[in-house]
CSV table of C-alpha atoms in Angstrom, one decimal:
chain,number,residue,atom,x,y,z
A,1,UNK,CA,-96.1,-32.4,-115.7
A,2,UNK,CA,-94.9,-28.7,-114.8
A,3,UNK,CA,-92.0,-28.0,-116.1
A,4,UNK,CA,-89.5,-24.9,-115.0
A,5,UNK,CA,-90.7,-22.3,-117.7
A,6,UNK,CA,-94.0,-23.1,-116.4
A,7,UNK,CA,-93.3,-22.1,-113.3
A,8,UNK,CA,-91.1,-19.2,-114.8
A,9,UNK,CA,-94.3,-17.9,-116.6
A,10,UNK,CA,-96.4,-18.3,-113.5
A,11,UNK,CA,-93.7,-16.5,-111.0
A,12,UNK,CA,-92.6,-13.7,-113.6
A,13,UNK,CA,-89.3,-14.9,-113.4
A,14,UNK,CA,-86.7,-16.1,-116.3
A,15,UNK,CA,-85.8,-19.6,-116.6
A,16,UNK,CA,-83.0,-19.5,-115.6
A,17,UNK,CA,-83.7,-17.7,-112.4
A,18,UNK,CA,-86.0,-20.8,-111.2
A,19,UNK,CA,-82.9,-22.9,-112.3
A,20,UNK,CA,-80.6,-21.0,-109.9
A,21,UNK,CA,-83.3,-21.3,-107.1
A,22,UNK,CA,-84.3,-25.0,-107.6
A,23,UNK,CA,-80.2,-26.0,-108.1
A,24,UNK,CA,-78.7,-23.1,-105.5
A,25,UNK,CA,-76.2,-22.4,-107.8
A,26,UNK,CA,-76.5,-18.2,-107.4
A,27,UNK,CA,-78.0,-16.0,-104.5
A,28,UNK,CA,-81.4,-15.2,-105.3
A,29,UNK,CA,-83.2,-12.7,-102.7
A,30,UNK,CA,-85.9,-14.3,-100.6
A,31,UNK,CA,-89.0,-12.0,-102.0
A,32,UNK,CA,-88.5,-14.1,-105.4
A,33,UNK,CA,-87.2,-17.6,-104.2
A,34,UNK,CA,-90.6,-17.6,-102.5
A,35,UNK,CA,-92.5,-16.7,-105.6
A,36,UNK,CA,-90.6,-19.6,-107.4
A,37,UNK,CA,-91.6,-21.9,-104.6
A,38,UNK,CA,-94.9,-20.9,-104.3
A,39,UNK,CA,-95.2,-21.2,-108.4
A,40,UNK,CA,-93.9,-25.2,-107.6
A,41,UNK,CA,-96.8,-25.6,-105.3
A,42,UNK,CA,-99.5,-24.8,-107.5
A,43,UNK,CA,-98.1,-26.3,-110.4
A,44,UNK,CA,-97.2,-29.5,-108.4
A,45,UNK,CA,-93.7,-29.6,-109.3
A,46,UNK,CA,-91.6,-32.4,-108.2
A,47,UNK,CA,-91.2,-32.4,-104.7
A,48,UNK,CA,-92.5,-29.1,-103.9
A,49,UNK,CA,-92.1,-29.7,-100.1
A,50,UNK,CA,-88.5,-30.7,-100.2
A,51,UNK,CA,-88.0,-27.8,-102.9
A,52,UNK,CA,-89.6,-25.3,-99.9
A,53,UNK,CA,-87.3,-26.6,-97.1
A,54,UNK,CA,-84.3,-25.9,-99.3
A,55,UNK,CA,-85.9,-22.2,-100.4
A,56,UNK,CA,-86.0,-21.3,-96.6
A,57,UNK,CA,-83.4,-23.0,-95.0
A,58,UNK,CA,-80.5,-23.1,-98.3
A,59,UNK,CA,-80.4,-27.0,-97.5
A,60,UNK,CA,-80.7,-30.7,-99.7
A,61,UNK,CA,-81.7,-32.2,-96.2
A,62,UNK,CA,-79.1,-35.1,-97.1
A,63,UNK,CA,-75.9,-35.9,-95.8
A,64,UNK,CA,-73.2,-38.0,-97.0
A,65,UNK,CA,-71.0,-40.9,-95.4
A,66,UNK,CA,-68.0,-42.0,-96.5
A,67,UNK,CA,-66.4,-45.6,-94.8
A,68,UNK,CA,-63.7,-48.1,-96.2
A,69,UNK,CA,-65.4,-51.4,-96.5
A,70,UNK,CA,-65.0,-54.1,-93.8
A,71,UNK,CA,-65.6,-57.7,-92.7
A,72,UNK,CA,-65.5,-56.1,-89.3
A,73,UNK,CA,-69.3,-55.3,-88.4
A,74,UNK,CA,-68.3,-52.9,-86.2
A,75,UNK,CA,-68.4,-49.8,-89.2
A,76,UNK,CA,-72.0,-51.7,-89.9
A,77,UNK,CA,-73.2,-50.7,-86.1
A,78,UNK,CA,-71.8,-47.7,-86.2
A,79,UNK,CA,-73.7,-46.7,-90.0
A,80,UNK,CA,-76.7,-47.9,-88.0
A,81,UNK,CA,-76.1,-45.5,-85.5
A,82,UNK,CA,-75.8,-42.4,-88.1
A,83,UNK,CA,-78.7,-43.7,-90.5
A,84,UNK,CA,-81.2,-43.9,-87.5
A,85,UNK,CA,-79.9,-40.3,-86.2
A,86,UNK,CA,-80.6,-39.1,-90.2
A,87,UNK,CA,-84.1,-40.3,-90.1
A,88,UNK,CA,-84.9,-38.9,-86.9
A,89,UNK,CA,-83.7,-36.0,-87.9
A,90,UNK,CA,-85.9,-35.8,-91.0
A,91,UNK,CA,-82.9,-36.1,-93.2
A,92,UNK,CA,-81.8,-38.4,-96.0
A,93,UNK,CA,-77.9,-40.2,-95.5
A,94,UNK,CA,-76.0,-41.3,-99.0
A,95,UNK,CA,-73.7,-44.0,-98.0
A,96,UNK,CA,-70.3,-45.0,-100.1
A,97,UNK,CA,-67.4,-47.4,-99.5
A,98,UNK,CA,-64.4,-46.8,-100.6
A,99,UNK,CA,-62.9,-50.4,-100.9
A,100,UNK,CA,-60.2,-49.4,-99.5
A,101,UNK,CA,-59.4,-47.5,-102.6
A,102,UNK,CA,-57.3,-44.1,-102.7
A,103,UNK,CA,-58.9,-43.3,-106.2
A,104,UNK,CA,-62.1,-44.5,-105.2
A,105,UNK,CA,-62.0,-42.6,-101.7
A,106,UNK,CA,-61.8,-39.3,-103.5
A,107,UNK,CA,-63.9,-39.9,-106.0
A,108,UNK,CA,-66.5,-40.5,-104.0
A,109,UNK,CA,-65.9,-37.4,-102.0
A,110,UNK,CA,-66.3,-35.3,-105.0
A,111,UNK,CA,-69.5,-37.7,-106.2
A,112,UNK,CA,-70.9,-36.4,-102.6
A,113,UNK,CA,-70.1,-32.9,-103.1
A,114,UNK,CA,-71.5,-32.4,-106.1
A,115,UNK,CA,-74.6,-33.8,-104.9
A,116,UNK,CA,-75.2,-31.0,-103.1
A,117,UNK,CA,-75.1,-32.9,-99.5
A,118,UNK,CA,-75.3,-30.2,-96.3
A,119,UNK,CA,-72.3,-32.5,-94.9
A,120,UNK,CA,-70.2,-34.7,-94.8
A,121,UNK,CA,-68.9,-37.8,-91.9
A,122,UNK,CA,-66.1,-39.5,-92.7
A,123,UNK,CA,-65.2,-43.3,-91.6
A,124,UNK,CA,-62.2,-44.2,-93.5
A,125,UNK,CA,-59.0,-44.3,-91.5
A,126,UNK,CA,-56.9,-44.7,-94.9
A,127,UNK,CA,-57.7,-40.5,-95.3
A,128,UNK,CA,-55.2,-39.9,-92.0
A,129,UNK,CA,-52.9,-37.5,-92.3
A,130,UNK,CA,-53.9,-36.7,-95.9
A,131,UNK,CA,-54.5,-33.1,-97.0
A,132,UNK,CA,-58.1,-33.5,-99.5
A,133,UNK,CA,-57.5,-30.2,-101.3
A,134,UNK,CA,-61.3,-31.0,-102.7
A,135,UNK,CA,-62.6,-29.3,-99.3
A,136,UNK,CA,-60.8,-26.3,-100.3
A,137,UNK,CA,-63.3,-25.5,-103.1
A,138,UNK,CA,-66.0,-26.1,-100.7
A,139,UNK,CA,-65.6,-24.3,-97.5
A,140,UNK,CA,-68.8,-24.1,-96.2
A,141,UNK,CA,-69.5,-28.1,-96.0
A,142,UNK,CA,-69.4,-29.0,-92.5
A,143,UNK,CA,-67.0,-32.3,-92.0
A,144,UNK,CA,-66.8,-35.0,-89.3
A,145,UNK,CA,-64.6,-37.4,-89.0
A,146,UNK,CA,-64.9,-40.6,-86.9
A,147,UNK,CA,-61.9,-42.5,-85.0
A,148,UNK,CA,-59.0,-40.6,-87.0
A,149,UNK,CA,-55.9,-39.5,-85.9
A,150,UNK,CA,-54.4,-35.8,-87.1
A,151,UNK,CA,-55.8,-34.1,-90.2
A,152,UNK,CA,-54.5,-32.1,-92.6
A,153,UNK,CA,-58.6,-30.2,-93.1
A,154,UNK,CA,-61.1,-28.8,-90.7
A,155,UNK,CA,-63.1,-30.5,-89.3
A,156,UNK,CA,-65.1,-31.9,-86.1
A,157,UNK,CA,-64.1,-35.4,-84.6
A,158,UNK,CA,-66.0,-38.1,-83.1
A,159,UNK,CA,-63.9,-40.8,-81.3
A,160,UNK,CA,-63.5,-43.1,-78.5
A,161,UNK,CA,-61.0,-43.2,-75.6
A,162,UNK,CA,-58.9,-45.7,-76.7
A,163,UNK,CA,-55.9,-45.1,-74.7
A,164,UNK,CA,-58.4,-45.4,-71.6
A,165,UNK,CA,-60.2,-48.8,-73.5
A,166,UNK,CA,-56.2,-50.4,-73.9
A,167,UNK,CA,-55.8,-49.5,-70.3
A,168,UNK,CA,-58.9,-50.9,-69.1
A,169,UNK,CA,-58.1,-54.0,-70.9
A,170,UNK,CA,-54.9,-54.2,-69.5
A,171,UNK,CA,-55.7,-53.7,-66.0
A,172,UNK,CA,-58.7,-55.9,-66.2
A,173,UNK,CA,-56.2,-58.9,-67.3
A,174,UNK,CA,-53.5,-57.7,-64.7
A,175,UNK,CA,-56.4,-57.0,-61.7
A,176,UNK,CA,-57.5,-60.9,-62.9
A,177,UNK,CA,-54.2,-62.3,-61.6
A,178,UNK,CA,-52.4,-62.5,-65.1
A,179,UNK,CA,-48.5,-61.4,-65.0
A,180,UNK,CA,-47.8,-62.7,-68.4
A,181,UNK,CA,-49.3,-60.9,-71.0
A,182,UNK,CA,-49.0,-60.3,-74.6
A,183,UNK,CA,-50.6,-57.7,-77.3
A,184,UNK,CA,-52.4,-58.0,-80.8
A,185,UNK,CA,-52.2,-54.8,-82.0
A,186,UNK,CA,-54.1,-53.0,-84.7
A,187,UNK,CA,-51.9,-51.5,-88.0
A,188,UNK,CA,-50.0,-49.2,-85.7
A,189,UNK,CA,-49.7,-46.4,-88.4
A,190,UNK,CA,-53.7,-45.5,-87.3
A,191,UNK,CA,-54.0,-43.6,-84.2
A,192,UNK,CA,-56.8,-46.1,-82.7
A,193,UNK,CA,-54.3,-48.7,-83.1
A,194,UNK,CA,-51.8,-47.0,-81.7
A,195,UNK,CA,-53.6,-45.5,-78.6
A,196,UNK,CA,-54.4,-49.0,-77.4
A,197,UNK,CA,-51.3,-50.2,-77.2
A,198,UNK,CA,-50.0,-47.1,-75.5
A,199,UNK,CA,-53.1,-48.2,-73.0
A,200,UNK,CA,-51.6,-51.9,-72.5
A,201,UNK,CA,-47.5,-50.6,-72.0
A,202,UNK,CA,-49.3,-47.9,-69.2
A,203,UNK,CA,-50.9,-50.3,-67.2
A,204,UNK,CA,-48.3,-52.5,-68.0
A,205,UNK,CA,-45.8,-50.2,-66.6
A,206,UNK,CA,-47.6,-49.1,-63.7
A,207,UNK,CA,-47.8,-52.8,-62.5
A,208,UNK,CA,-44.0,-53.2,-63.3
A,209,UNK,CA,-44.7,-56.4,-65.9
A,210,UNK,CA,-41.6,-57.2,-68.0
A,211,UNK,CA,-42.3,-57.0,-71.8
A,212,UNK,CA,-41.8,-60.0,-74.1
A,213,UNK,CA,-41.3,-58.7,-77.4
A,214,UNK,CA,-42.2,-62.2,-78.7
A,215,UNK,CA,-45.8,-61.9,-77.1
A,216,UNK,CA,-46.4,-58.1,-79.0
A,217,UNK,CA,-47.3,-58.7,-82.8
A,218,UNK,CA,-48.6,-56.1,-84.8
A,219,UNK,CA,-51.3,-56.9,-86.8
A,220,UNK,CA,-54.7,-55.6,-89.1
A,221,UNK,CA,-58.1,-55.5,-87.0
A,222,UNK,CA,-59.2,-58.5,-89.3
A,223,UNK,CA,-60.3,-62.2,-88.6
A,224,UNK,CA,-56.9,-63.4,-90.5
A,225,UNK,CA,-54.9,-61.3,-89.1
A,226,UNK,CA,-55.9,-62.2,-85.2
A,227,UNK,CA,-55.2,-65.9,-86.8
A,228,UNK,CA,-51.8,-65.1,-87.7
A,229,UNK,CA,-50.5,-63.5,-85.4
A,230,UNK,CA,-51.6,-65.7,-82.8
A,231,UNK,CA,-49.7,-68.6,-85.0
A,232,UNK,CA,-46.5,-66.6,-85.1
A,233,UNK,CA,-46.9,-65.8,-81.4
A,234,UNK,CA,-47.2,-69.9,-80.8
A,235,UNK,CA,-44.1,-70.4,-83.1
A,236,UNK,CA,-41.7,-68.7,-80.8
A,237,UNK,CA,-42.7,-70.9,-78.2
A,238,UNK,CA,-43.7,-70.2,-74.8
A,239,UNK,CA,-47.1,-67.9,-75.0
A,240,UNK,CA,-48.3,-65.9,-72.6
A,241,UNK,CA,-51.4,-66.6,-70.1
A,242,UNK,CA,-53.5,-63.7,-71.4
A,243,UNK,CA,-53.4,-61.3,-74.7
A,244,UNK,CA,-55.0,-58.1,-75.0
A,245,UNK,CA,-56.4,-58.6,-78.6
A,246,UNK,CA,-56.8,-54.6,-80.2
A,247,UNK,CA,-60.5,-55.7,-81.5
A,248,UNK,CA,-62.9,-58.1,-81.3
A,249,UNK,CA,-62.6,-59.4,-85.3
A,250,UNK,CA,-58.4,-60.1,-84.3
A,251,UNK,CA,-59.8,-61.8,-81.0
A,252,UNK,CA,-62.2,-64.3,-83.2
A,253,UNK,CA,-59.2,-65.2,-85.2
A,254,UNK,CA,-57.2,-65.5,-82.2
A,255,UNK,CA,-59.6,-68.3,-80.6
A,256,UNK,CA,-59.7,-70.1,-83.6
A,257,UNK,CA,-56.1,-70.3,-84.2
A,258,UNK,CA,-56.3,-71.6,-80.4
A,259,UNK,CA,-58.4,-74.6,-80.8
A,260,UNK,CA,-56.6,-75.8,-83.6
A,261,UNK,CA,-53.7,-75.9,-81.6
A,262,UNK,CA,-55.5,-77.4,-78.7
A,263,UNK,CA,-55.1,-75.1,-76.7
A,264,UNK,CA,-58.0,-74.5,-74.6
A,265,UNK,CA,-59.6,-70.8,-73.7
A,266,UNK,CA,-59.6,-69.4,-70.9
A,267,UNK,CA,-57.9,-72.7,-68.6
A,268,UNK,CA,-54.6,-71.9,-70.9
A,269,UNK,CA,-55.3,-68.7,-72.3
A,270,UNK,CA,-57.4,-65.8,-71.4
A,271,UNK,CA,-58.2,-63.3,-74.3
A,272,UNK,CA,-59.9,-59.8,-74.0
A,273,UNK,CA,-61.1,-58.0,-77.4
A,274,UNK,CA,-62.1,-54.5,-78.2
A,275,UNK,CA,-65.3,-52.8,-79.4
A,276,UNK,CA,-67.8,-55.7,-78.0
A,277,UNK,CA,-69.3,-56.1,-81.5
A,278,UNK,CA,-73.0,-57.6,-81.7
A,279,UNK,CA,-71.8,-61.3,-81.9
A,280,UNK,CA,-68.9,-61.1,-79.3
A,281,UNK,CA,-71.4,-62.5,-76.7
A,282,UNK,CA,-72.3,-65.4,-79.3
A,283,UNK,CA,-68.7,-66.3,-79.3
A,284,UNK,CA,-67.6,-69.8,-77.9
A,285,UNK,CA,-66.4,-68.7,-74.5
A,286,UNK,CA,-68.3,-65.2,-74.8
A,287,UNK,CA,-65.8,-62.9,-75.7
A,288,UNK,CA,-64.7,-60.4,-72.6
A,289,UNK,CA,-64.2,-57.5,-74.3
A,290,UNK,CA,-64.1,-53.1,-74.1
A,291,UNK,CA,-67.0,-51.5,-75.1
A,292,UNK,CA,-67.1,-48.8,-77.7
A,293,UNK,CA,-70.4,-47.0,-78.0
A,294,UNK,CA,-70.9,-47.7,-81.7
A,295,UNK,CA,-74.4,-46.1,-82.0
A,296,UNK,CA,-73.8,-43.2,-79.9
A,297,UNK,CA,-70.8,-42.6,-81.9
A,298,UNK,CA,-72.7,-42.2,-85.4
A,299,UNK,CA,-75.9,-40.4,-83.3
A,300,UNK,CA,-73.1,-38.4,-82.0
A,301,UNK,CA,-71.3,-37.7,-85.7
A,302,UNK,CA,-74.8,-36.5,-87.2
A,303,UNK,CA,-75.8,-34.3,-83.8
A,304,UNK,CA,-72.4,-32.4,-84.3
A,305,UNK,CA,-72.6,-32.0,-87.8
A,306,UNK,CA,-76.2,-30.7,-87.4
A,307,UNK,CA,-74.8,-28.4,-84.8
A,308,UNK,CA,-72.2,-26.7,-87.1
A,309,UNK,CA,-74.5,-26.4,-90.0
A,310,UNK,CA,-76.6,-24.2,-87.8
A,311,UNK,CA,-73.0,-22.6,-86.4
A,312,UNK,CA,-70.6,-22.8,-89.2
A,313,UNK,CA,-68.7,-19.8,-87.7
A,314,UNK,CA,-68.3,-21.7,-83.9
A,315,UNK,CA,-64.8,-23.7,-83.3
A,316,UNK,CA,-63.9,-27.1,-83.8
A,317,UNK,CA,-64.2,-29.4,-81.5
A,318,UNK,CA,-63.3,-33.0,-80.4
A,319,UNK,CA,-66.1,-35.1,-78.7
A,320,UNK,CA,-64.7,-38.3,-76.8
A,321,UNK,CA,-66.7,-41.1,-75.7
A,322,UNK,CA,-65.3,-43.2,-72.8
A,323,UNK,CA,-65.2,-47.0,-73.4
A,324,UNK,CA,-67.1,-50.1,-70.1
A,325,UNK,CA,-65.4,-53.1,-69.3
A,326,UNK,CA,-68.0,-56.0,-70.7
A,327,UNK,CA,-66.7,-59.3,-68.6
A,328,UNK,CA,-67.7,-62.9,-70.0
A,329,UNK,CA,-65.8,-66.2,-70.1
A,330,UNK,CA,-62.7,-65.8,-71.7
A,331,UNK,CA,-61.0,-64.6,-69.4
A,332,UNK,CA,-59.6,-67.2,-66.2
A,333,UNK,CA,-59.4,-65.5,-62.8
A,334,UNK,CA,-56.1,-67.0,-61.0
A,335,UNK,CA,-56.1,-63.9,-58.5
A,336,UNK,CA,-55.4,-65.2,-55.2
């Protein structure tokens, strides 16, 4: 097996000049990083193909993802989304969780880093507002973030309209006859969280509907939490005839908490979700819900990061996709 002083011999080069050139850890001109690579080719050195992209173009042809582990399989559609866009694009994609883990989070930023990735997409909301002095000593990785709210580093953003999606929602239940209406929202220290509740007060307000604070819980996008909150939302009494749940995970637990409590949906209680996850349809009723374009948003985060690897010098930007109304059964139209 060739080794790098036999391809040092072979190119007229040191050692350590084939290190620097293999590892890109010092500017070598192009005249000898081709001689090194062509020395790799004869001698059949690891990867030579890889090895030449890198010589000519200065890149790993990997990127890496970082997301906060979930029950919810909405982060699993979206990965889809990015890993498919990677292999289209002839590139490799190093996935890590963070568990929900501060220490783990940057750890595994600096793990991707050092491996040399051209760039990085970012899914972990618990990052928000955080400053990750780690980019600072490397300025020239691209970044985007998915579904975030402000940053404290540069970077490009990939998110939906969530204000509109709440909105939507909203209007869908109002447009459906519904007066009384309540809210499940998401934690509402994240900006997605946050943006679709703002949706459901809008529409609220525009149709002049009274708000029952007893009928707005705050809650954490999870199965248990939806379950919860729809318990303490039956303890005060009285519920509403529709909630706008803030995702489809809260909406499962929601309808389960329900039937316990015999109550039936949609006769006594309409519910709408958020993000129209793969098994919504599969739900007993079929889960009404707001699309979010979970594939295009990961075939959007690798496009953009793609983009500003080959523009590094071009400005930020912010790319919004617009959530659809998906209508099923759980939602009872009393419209006259």
């Amino acid at each position: 097996m060739a080794t790098m002083k036999d391809i040092a011999k072979l190119a007229g080069v040191s050692t350590s000049t084939v290190s620097h050139v293999i590892n890109n850890t010092r500017f070598v001109s192009d005249e000898i990083s081709a001689r090194v690579n062509n020395a790799a080719k004869e001698l059949h050195y690891s990867g030579p193909s890889v090895l030449a992209r890198s010589f000519k173009v200065n890149r790993t042809k990997t990127l890496g993802m970082l997301v906060t582990t979930s029950t919810n399989p909405f982060f699993g559609e979206v990965v889809k989304g990015v890993e498919r866009s990677c292999y289209q694009q002839g590139y490799s994609l190093i996935l890590c969780n963070t568990e929900g883990d501060h220490q783990r989070m940057h750890e595994s930023i600096n793990t991707l880093l050092q491996k040399r990735v051209d760039g990085l997409i970012l899914m972990c909301s618990s990052l928000e507002g955080e400053q990750i002095d780690v980019f600072e000593h490397y300025p020239d990785i691209p970044v985007v973030v998915m579904d975030w709210g402000s940053m404290l580093f540069t970077s490009d953003k990939i998110q939906d309209n969530s204000l509109r999606g709440g909105y939507m929602a909203t209007q869908y239940l109002i447009a459906a006859g519904h007066t009384d209406i309540g809210c499940i929202t998401g934690p509402l220290i994240r900006y997605q969280a946050q943006m679709r509740y703002e949706g459901y007060k809008r529409a609220m307000n525009e149709a002049k509907l009274s708000f029952n604070l007893s009928w707005i819980v705050e809650s954490d996008f999870e199965c248990e939490g939806g379950y919860t909150a729809f318990m303490e939302m039956y303890q005060h009494g009285r519920l509403p005839s529709a909630i706008f749940v803030a995702n489809d995970m809260m909406a499962m637990g929601v309808i389960n908490a329900a039937n316990e409590c015999g109550i039936n949906i949609p006769n006594d209680l309409s519910v709408i979700g958020y993000d129209d996850i793969h098994i919504a349809k599969f739900m007993s009723p079929a889960l009404t819900t707001i699309h979010q374009p979970k594939y295009r948003l990961g075939q959007a985060a690798v496009e953009t990061l793609l983009k500003r690897l080959d523009n590094p010098a071009s400005d930020t930007q912010t790319i919004q996709l617009e959530p659809t109304l998906v209508t099923r059964n759980s939602v009872k139209i009393i419209a006259n």
